[in-house]
Amino acid sequence: MITIYHNPRCGKSRECLAFLETSNHTFEVVKYLENPLNFRELSEIISKLKITPIELIRTRESIWIENFKGKNLSDKEIIQTMVDYPILMERPIAVYGEKAVIARPLSRIEEIL
């Protein structure tokens, strides 16, 4: 089963969800702003994405710019920041087994199917 970490206000996230709705794949939707991930869950996703935590940060968000930009944060501090402020996570994230992608552009989802 595919898990999509979804923000309904994001056009790219809605596009990914629409793709999954018309595919033959089973999936579940996690609205991560309503149900924030904990540190362990987020760490596991980052590991599956094969990226560093900073690569999952939306660095243009005002919360990041006003509170964290220019600070020398450790990976653990960056993960905790996304736990505390889930809006900072890039989206949508699609996870299938041990594989995951940030589905921007949407065609990236094919990498895990």
GROMACS .gro file of C-alpha atoms in nm:
model
  113
    1MET     CA    1   0.000   0.000   0.000
    2ILE     CA    2   0.118   0.351  -0.085
    3THR     CA    3   0.106   0.617   0.183
    4ILE     CA    4   0.078   0.978   0.072
    5TYR     CA    5   0.163   1.253   0.317
    6HIS     CA    6  -0.081   1.511   0.194
    7ASN     CA    7  -0.161   1.879   0.242
    8PRO     CA    8  -0.501   1.953   0.083
    9ARG     CA    9  -0.408   2.320   0.034
   10CYS     CA   10  -0.111   2.228  -0.190
   11GLY     CA   11  -0.176   2.195  -0.563
   12LYS     CA   12   0.106   1.943  -0.616
   13SER     CA   13  -0.024   1.735  -0.328
   14ARG     CA   14  -0.377   1.740  -0.471
   15GLU     CA   15  -0.235   1.641  -0.811
   16CYS     CA   16  -0.059   1.341  -0.656
   17LEU     CA   17  -0.373   1.234  -0.471
   18ALA     CA   18  -0.580   1.261  -0.792
   19PHE     CA   19  -0.324   1.041  -0.970
   20LEU     CA   20  -0.350   0.777  -0.697
   21GLU     CA   21  -0.730   0.790  -0.703
   22THR     CA   22  -0.729   0.699  -1.074
   23SER     CA   23  -0.456   0.435  -1.044
   24ASN     CA   24  -0.494   0.068  -0.960
   25HIS     CA   25  -0.288   0.108  -0.642
   26THR     CA   26  -0.423   0.094  -0.292
   27PHE     CA   27  -0.323   0.392  -0.084
   28GLU     CA   28  -0.382   0.572   0.240
   29VAL     CA   29  -0.379   0.946   0.294
   30VAL     CA   30  -0.206   1.103   0.593
   31LYS     CA   31  -0.297   1.467   0.640
   32TYR     CA   32   0.026   1.545   0.820
   33LEU     CA   33  -0.080   1.894   0.926
   34GLU     CA   34  -0.375   1.746   1.116
   35ASN     CA   35  -0.184   1.440   1.235
   36PRO     CA   36   0.181   1.546   1.268
   37LEU     CA   37   0.453   1.286   1.244
   38ASN     CA   38   0.665   1.210   1.546
   39PHE     CA   39   1.045   1.216   1.543
   40ARG     CA   40   1.083   0.843   1.473
   41GLU     CA   41   0.828   0.842   1.189
   42LEU     CA   42   0.985   1.144   1.022
   43SER     CA   43   1.335   0.998   1.060
   44GLU     CA   44   1.220   0.676   0.890
   45ILE     CA   45   1.070   0.869   0.599
   46ILE     CA   46   1.390   1.072   0.555
   47SER     CA   47   1.588   0.748   0.551
   48LYS     CA   48   1.358   0.602   0.283
   49LEU     CA   49   1.386   0.923   0.081
   50LYS     CA   50   1.767   0.887   0.099
   51ILE     CA   51   1.809   1.258   0.165
   52THR     CA   52   1.937   1.473   0.447
   53PRO     CA   53   1.681   1.637   0.676
   54ILE     CA   54   1.753   1.986   0.539
   55GLU     CA   55   1.650   1.862   0.192
   56LEU     CA   56   1.298   1.802   0.325
   57ILE     CA   57   1.265   2.158   0.459
   58ARG     CA   58   1.061   2.419   0.273
   59THR     CA   59   1.319   2.693   0.319
   60ARG     CA   60   1.095   2.964   0.172
   61GLU     CA   61   0.831   2.928   0.444
   62SER     CA   62   0.811   3.232   0.670
   63ILE     CA   63   0.847   3.015   0.983
   64TRP     CA   64   1.183   2.892   0.853
   65ILE     CA   65   1.304   3.233   0.740
   66GLU     CA   66   1.205   3.410   1.062
   67ASN     CA   67   1.322   3.146   1.309
   68PHE     CA   68   1.582   2.913   1.158
   69LYS     CA   69   1.745   3.053   0.844
   70GLY     CA   70   2.119   3.093   0.886
   71LYS     CA   71   2.136   2.885   1.204
   72ASN     CA   72   2.371   2.589   1.217
   73LEU     CA   73   2.123   2.316   1.312
   74SER     CA   74   2.209   1.948   1.351
   75ASP     CA   75   2.009   1.686   1.161
   76LYS     CA   76   1.824   1.599   1.483
   77GLU     CA   77   1.736   1.965   1.538
   78ILE     CA   78   1.609   1.996   1.181
   79ILE     CA   79   1.392   1.686   1.221
   80GLN     CA   80   1.257   1.819   1.550
   81THR     CA   81   1.180   2.149   1.378
   82MET     CA   82   0.963   1.963   1.123
   83VAL     CA   83   0.794   1.773   1.406
   84ASP     CA   84   0.717   2.105   1.576
   85TYR     CA   85   0.625   2.285   1.251
   86PRO     CA   86   0.498   2.024   1.001
   87ILE     CA   87   0.420   2.298   0.747
   88LEU     CA   88   0.796   2.305   0.683
   89MET     CA   89   0.792   1.959   0.522
   90GLU     CA   90   0.817   1.936   0.144
   91ARG     CA   91   0.512   1.773  -0.007
   92PRO     CA   92   0.367   1.548  -0.122
   93ILE     CA   93   0.566   1.253   0.005
   94ALA     CA   94   0.472   0.910  -0.128
   95VAL     CA   95   0.597   0.598   0.050
   96TYR     CA   96   0.569   0.245  -0.084
   97GLY     CA   97   0.740  -0.020   0.126
   98GLU     CA   98   1.102   0.082   0.174
   99LYS     CA   99   1.092   0.340  -0.106
  100ALA     CA  100   0.982   0.701  -0.089
  101VAL     CA  101   0.982   1.013  -0.306
  102ILE     CA  102   0.886   1.374  -0.283
  103ALA     CA  103   0.640   1.363  -0.574
  104ARG     CA  104   0.743   1.694  -0.730
  105PRO     CA  105   0.706   1.664  -1.021
  106LEU     CA  106   0.432   1.403  -1.014
  107SER     CA  107   0.625   1.176  -1.250
  108ARG     CA  108   0.866   1.101  -0.962
  109ILE     CA  109   0.601   0.874  -0.809
  110GLU     CA  110   0.681   0.622  -1.084
  111GLU     CA  111   1.022   0.571  -0.918
  112ILE     CA  112   0.858   0.382  -0.630
  113LEU     CA  113   0.585   0.192  -0.816
   0.00000   0.00000   0.00000
